[in-house]
mmCIF file of C-alpha atoms in Angstrom:
data_model
loop_
_atom_site.group_PDB
_atom_site.id
_atom_site.type_symbol
_atom_site.label_atom_id
_atom_site.label_comp_id
_atom_site.label_asym_id
_atom_site.label_seq_id
_atom_site.Cartn_x
_atom_site.Cartn_y
_atom_site.Cartn_z
ATOM 1 C CA ASP A 1 1.390 -4.154 11.847
ATOM 2 C CA VAL A 2 -0.428 -5.725 9.205
ATOM 3 C CA LYS A 3 -1.198 -9.080 9.033
ATOM 4 C CA VAL A 4 -2.190 -11.948 6.697
ATOM 5 C CA THR A 5 -2.028 -15.216 7.377
ATOM 6 C CA GLN A 6 -2.471 -18.693 4.897
ATOM 7 C CA SER A 7 -3.680 -21.186 6.946
ATOM 8 C CA SER A 8 -1.331 -23.493 4.740
ATOM 9 C CA ARG A 9 2.930 -22.846 4.355
ATOM 10 C CA TYR A 10 2.996 -26.254 2.379
ATOM 11 C CA LEU A 11 -0.573 -28.804 1.516
ATOM 12 C CA VAL A 12 -0.206 -31.877 -0.813
ATOM 13 C CA LYS A 13 -3.284 -33.149 -2.741
ATOM 14 C CA ARG A 14 -4.818 -35.122 -5.229
ATOM 15 C CA THR A 15 -6.689 -34.631 -9.167
ATOM 16 C CA GLY A 16 -9.845 -33.969 -8.423
ATOM 17 C CA GLU A 17 -9.546 -32.840 -5.083
ATOM 18 C CA LYS A 18 -11.633 -30.122 -4.347
ATOM 19 C CA VAL A 19 -9.430 -27.203 -2.866
ATOM 20 C CA PHE A 20 -8.838 -24.793 -1.065
ATOM 21 C CA LEU A 21 -6.962 -21.827 0.595
ATOM 22 C CA GLU A 22 -7.775 -19.418 3.330
ATOM 23 C CA CYS A 23 -6.502 -16.109 4.044
ATOM 24 C CA VAL A 24 -6.732 -13.614 6.382
ATOM 25 C CA GLN A 25 -5.669 -10.672 6.987
ATOM 26 C CA ASP A 26 -6.251 -8.280 9.978
ATOM 27 C CA MET A 27 -6.155 -4.014 9.051
ATOM 28 C CA ASP A 28 -10.442 -4.398 7.482
ATOM 29 C CA HIS A 29 -8.364 -3.698 4.006
ATOM 30 C CA GLU A 30 -10.685 -3.148 1.370
ATOM 31 C CA ASN A 31 -8.824 -5.253 -1.350
ATOM 32 C CA MET A 32 -7.156 -8.815 -1.638
ATOM 33 C CA PHE A 33 -5.874 -10.565 -3.663
ATOM 34 C CA TRP A 34 -4.625 -13.900 -5.202
ATOM 35 C CA TYR A 35 -1.750 -14.738 -7.209
ATOM 36 C CA ARG A 36 0.354 -17.519 -7.875
ATOM 37 C CA GLN A 37 4.114 -17.870 -8.494
ATOM 38 C CA ASP A 38 5.604 -20.045 -10.856
ATOM 39 C CA PRO A 39 9.727 -19.853 -12.325
ATOM 40 C CA GLY A 40 10.060 -17.808 -15.080
ATOM 41 C CA LEU A 41 6.667 -16.640 -15.109
ATOM 42 C CA GLY A 42 6.504 -14.851 -11.795
ATOM 43 C CA LEU A 43 3.911 -13.659 -9.793
ATOM 44 C CA ARG A 44 0.381 -13.500 -12.027
ATOM 45 C CA LEU A 45 -2.988 -12.396 -10.022
ATOM 46 C CA ILE A 46 -5.840 -15.019 -10.030
ATOM 47 C CA TYR A 47 -8.569 -12.843 -8.522
ATOM 48 C CA PHE A 48 -9.213 -10.311 -6.751
ATOM 49 C CA SER A 49 -11.759 -8.892 -4.110
ATOM 50 C CA TYR A 50 -12.136 -4.973 -3.816
ATOM 51 C CA ASP A 51 -15.484 -6.066 -0.875
ATOM 52 C CA VAL A 52 -17.735 -8.490 0.799
ATOM 53 C CA LYS A 53 -19.143 -10.586 -1.675
ATOM 54 C CA MET A 54 -17.833 -8.658 -4.296
ATOM 55 C CA LYS A 55 -14.402 -10.499 -6.993
ATOM 56 C CA GLU A 56 -12.815 -9.088 -10.314
ATOM 57 C CA LYS A 57 -10.962 -11.654 -12.456
ATOM 58 C CA GLY A 58 -7.275 -10.951 -12.448
ATOM 59 C CA ASP A 59 -5.293 -12.449 -15.520
ATOM 60 C CA ILE A 60 -5.390 -15.658 -15.308
ATOM 61 C CA PRO A 61 -9.291 -17.069 -13.600
ATOM 62 C CA GLU A 62 -9.213 -20.369 -15.186
ATOM 63 C CA GLY A 63 -9.570 -23.667 -12.809
ATOM 64 C CA TYR A 64 -10.055 -21.774 -10.071
ATOM 65 C CA SER A 65 -12.587 -19.675 -8.459
ATOM 66 C CA VAL A 66 -12.931 -17.739 -4.834
ATOM 67 C CA SER A 67 -15.219 -16.206 -1.850
ATOM 68 C CA ARG A 68 -15.296 -13.581 -0.058
ATOM 69 C CA GLU A 69 -18.820 -13.800 2.683
ATOM 70 C CA LYS A 70 -16.647 -11.578 5.451
ATOM 71 C CA LYS A 71 -14.260 -8.593 4.855
ATOM 72 C CA GLU A 72 -10.634 -10.567 6.350
ATOM 73 C CA ARG A 73 -11.255 -13.230 5.166
ATOM 74 C CA PHE A 74 -10.579 -14.121 1.213
ATOM 75 C CA SER A 75 -10.400 -18.024 0.309
ATOM 76 C CA LEU A 76 -9.454 -19.837 -2.957
ATOM 77 C CA ILE A 77 -11.403 -22.620 -4.163
ATOM 78 C CA LEU A 78 -10.154 -24.705 -7.146
ATOM 79 C CA GLU A 79 -12.854 -26.665 -7.786
ATOM 80 C CA SER A 80 -11.437 -29.555 -9.274
ATOM 81 C CA ALA A 81 -7.674 -29.612 -9.284
ATOM 82 C CA SER A 82 -4.864 -30.362 -11.415
ATOM 83 C CA THR A 83 -1.152 -31.173 -12.323
ATOM 84 C CA ASN A 84 -0.274 -27.814 -13.867
ATOM 85 C CA GLN A 85 -2.334 -25.810 -10.914
ATOM 86 C CA THR A 86 1.069 -26.771 -8.654
ATOM 87 C CA SER A 87 2.353 -23.470 -7.494
ATOM 88 C CA MET A 88 3.327 -21.278 -4.848
ATOM 89 C CA TYR A 89 0.302 -19.812 -3.489
ATOM 90 C CA LEU A 90 0.932 -16.287 -2.142
ATOM 91 C CA CYS A 91 -2.370 -13.781 -1.478
ATOM 92 C CA ALA A 92 -2.276 -9.956 -0.191
ATOM 93 C CA SER A 93 -4.107 -6.949 1.134
ATOM 94 C CA ARG A 94 -3.705 -3.230 0.546
ATOM 95 C CA GLY A 95 -6.281 -1.075 2.760
ATOM 96 C CA GLY A 96 -8.221 1.735 0.965
ATOM 97 C CA TRP A 97 -10.550 3.394 -1.974
ATOM 98 C CA ALA A 98 -7.451 5.623 -3.484
ATOM 99 C CA GLY A 99 -5.147 3.383 -4.323
ATOM 100 C CA ALA A 100 -1.774 5.007 -2.682
ATOM 101 C CA GLN A 101 -0.870 2.003 0.385
ATOM 102 C CA PRO A 102 1.096 -0.524 -0.248
ATOM 103 C CA GLN A 103 0.119 -4.184 -0.901
ATOM 104 C CA HIS A 104 1.124 -7.213 1.958
ATOM 105 C CA PHE A 105 1.061 -10.386 1.616
ATOM 106 C CA GLY A 106 1.752 -13.884 3.391
ATOM 107 C CA ASP A 107 4.138 -16.106 3.857
ATOM 108 C CA GLY A 108 2.189 -18.306 0.716
ATOM 109 C CA THR A 109 1.310 -21.535 0.567
ATOM 110 C CA ARG A 110 3.192 -23.972 -1.543
ATOM 111 C CA LEU A 111 0.827 -26.187 -2.884
ATOM 112 C CA SER A 112 1.762 -29.601 -5.105
ATOM 113 C CA ILE A 113 -0.489 -31.318 -6.724
ATOM 114 C CA LEU A 114 -0.591 -35.309 -7.740
ATOM 115 C CA LYS B 1 -0.053 -3.387 -22.064
ATOM 116 C CA GLN B 2 2.047 -2.932 -18.592
ATOM 117 C CA GLU B 3 5.814 -4.871 -18.564
ATOM 118 C CA VAL B 4 8.338 -3.955 -16.455
ATOM 119 C CA THR B 5 11.414 -5.568 -16.306
ATOM 120 C CA GLN B 6 14.765 -5.932 -14.524
ATOM 121 C CA ILE B 7 17.305 -6.277 -15.910
ATOM 122 C CA PRO B 8 20.100 -8.413 -14.129
ATOM 123 C CA ALA B 9 18.694 -11.518 -13.790
ATOM 124 C CA ALA B 10 20.700 -11.769 -11.190
ATOM 125 C CA LEU B 11 23.556 -10.164 -9.134
ATOM 126 C CA SER B 12 26.330 -10.494 -6.656
ATOM 127 C CA VAL B 13 28.155 -8.423 -4.657
ATOM 128 C CA PRO B 14 31.717 -8.943 -1.729
ATOM 129 C CA GLU B 15 29.519 -7.861 1.207
ATOM 130 C CA GLY B 16 29.530 -3.231 1.988
ATOM 131 C CA GLU B 17 29.135 -2.661 -1.548
ATOM 132 C CA ASN B 18 26.445 -0.214 -3.075
ATOM 133 C CA LEU B 19 24.422 -1.262 -5.147
ATOM 134 C CA VAL B 20 21.930 -0.311 -7.545
ATOM 135 C CA LEU B 21 19.030 -2.662 -9.391
ATOM 136 C CA ASN B 22 17.278 -1.645 -12.052
ATOM 137 C CA CYS B 23 13.342 -1.406 -13.047
ATOM 138 C CA SER B 24 11.717 -0.316 -16.682
ATOM 139 C CA PHE B 25 8.550 -0.091 -18.023
ATOM 140 C CA THR B 26 6.711 -0.184 -20.806
ATOM 141 C CA ASP B 27 3.663 2.298 -19.988
ATOM 142 C CA SER B 28 4.508 5.926 -18.370
ATOM 143 C CA ALA B 29 0.764 5.835 -16.508
ATOM 144 C CA ILE B 30 1.581 5.042 -13.748
ATOM 145 C CA TYR B 31 -0.505 5.706 -10.535
ATOM 146 C CA ASN B 32 2.206 4.349 -7.624
ATOM 147 C CA LEU B 33 5.529 2.061 -8.032
ATOM 148 C CA GLN B 34 6.396 -0.122 -4.980
ATOM 149 C CA TRP B 35 10.009 -2.762 -4.450
ATOM 150 C CA PHE B 36 9.250 -5.957 -2.488
ATOM 151 C CA ARG B 37 12.103 -7.589 -0.928
ATOM 152 C CA GLN B 38 11.414 -12.180 -0.958
ATOM 153 C CA ASP B 39 12.945 -14.462 1.001
ATOM 154 C CA PRO B 40 13.013 -17.404 -0.376
ATOM 155 C CA GLY B 41 10.405 -19.919 0.118
ATOM 156 C CA LYS B 42 8.046 -16.942 1.217
ATOM 157 C CA GLY B 43 5.608 -14.442 0.702
ATOM 158 C CA LEU B 44 7.044 -10.884 -0.432
ATOM 159 C CA THR B 45 7.571 -7.908 1.822
ATOM 160 C CA SER B 46 7.149 -4.633 1.203
ATOM 161 C CA LEU B 47 10.400 -2.426 1.251
ATOM 162 C CA LEU B 48 9.109 1.695 -0.196
ATOM 163 C CA LEU B 49 6.137 2.568 -2.323
ATOM 164 C CA ILE B 50 6.796 5.666 -4.900
ATOM 165 C CA GLN B 51 3.970 7.611 -5.738
ATOM 166 C CA SER B 52 3.388 8.568 -9.842
ATOM 167 C CA SER B 53 4.103 12.213 -8.329
ATOM 168 C CA GLN B 54 7.449 11.575 -5.880
ATOM 169 C CA ARG B 55 10.901 10.900 -7.182
ATOM 170 C CA GLU B 56 12.125 8.927 -4.425
ATOM 171 C CA GLN B 57 11.993 7.573 -1.426
ATOM 172 C CA THR B 58 14.163 6.081 0.891
ATOM 173 C CA SER B 59 13.917 3.891 3.793
ATOM 174 C CA GLY B 60 16.945 3.298 5.706
ATOM 175 C CA ARG B 61 19.420 2.123 3.278
ATOM 176 C CA LEU B 62 17.319 1.978 0.854
ATOM 177 C CA ASN B 63 16.439 4.353 -1.386
ATOM 178 C CA ALA B 64 14.293 3.837 -5.099
ATOM 179 C CA SER B 65 14.094 6.940 -7.656
ATOM 180 C CA LEU B 66 10.830 7.209 -9.983
ATOM 181 C CA ASP B 67 11.249 8.880 -13.705
ATOM 182 C CA LYS B 68 8.098 8.276 -15.242
ATOM 183 C CA SER B 69 8.836 9.333 -18.126
ATOM 184 C CA SER B 70 11.797 7.241 -18.817
ATOM 185 C CA GLY B 71 10.205 4.494 -17.647
ATOM 186 C CA ARG B 72 12.229 3.730 -15.072
ATOM 187 C CA SER B 73 12.931 3.044 -11.315
ATOM 188 C CA THR B 74 15.832 2.249 -9.611
ATOM 189 C CA LEU B 75 16.824 0.363 -5.493
ATOM 190 C CA TYR B 76 19.512 1.855 -4.500
ATOM 191 C CA ILE B 77 21.225 -0.236 -1.661
ATOM 192 C CA ALA B 78 24.292 0.968 0.632
ATOM 193 C CA ALA B 79 26.900 -0.488 2.414
ATOM 194 C CA SER B 80 24.874 -3.929 1.471
ATOM 195 C CA GLN B 81 24.935 -7.250 3.857
ATOM 196 C CA PRO B 82 24.207 -10.878 4.163
ATOM 197 C CA GLY B 83 21.917 -9.524 5.287
ATOM 198 C CA ASP B 84 20.091 -8.222 2.417
ATOM 199 C CA SER B 85 20.341 -11.161 -0.135
ATOM 200 C CA ALA B 86 17.298 -12.516 -1.342
ATOM 201 C CA THR B 87 15.273 -11.471 -4.128
ATOM 202 C CA TYR B 88 14.041 -7.935 -5.323
ATOM 203 C CA LEU B 89 10.586 -7.709 -7.174
ATOM 204 C CA CYS B 90 9.143 -3.975 -8.135
ATOM 205 C CA ALA B 91 5.088 -4.121 -9.032
ATOM 206 C CA VAL B 92 3.724 -0.724 -11.209
ATOM 207 C CA ASP B 93 -0.102 0.246 -10.229
ATOM 208 C CA LEU B 94 -2.149 1.325 -13.502
ATOM 209 C CA GLY B 95 -3.687 2.721 -11.311
ATOM 210 C CA SER B 96 -7.078 2.516 -12.549
ATOM 211 C CA GLY B 97 -10.663 0.314 -11.599
ATOM 212 C CA SER B 98 -11.813 0.403 -8.283
ATOM 213 C CA ALA B 99 -9.069 -1.863 -6.903
ATOM 214 C CA ARG B 100 -5.448 -1.289 -8.348
ATOM 215 C CA GLN B 101 -3.393 -3.697 -9.739
ATOM 216 C CA LEU B 102 -0.509 -4.294 -9.571
ATOM 217 C CA THR B 103 2.421 -5.804 -12.635
ATOM 218 C CA PHE B 104 5.417 -7.372 -11.223
ATOM 219 C CA GLY B 105 8.928 -8.018 -12.787
ATOM 220 C CA SER B 106 10.394 -11.272 -12.551
ATOM 221 C CA GLY B 107 12.987 -9.854 -10.136
ATOM 222 C CA THR B 108 16.472 -9.415 -9.330
ATOM 223 C CA GLN B 109 18.599 -12.025 -6.885
ATOM 224 C CA LEU B 110 21.408 -10.386 -5.261
ATOM 225 C CA THR B 111 23.558 -12.555 -3.316
ATOM 226 C CA VAL B 112 26.005 -10.334 -1.205
ATOM 227 C CA LEU B 113 28.875 -12.726 -0.034
ATOM 228 C CA PRO B 114 30.034 -12.146 3.198
#
């Protein structure tokens, strides 16, 4: 079974802090994704990566950056956290280039910015 | 821009009923469609993936169908159980670019009453 592990289930940080959310997958997947999920807005893609050191902006990249130094790990960085970044953050991975494979999700990190 | 709609937003049924969840999308040029389940406070669990060339997929009591020309998919749940209570999301993959991105519907919150 594919396992996508997010480092924290719950995280509380203060405005202006630099925040790191970590995601690790154990299936040698090429593609990894970061989403945020908010009531009434659904899941929105922040960034994705299709290979080591490669990254692409999703629909809402402002205020975020990412890092993919190793294939199994994809980090989301909030450069200077703000209260409007309080949300549920979900990481996902998918194997293959053909695309006909499901995305697998981690359990999420509920981040609160005070 | 692809839009994905799920109706109804919430559904409550007695245990044992067969039920259908609906998903519609505006751009029929999809690569595949995926159904997910999300339990409260958790990540998404992949249920079924239907490739654009397929009409349906089955897994246990779940059956998903796809009609690309009309922009619709349905998820059929047979003999519903209280453990099926969750939010069900569909997502379409447009299949463009090196890393496929999913566009999600807002979900149907299902409650199965014992």
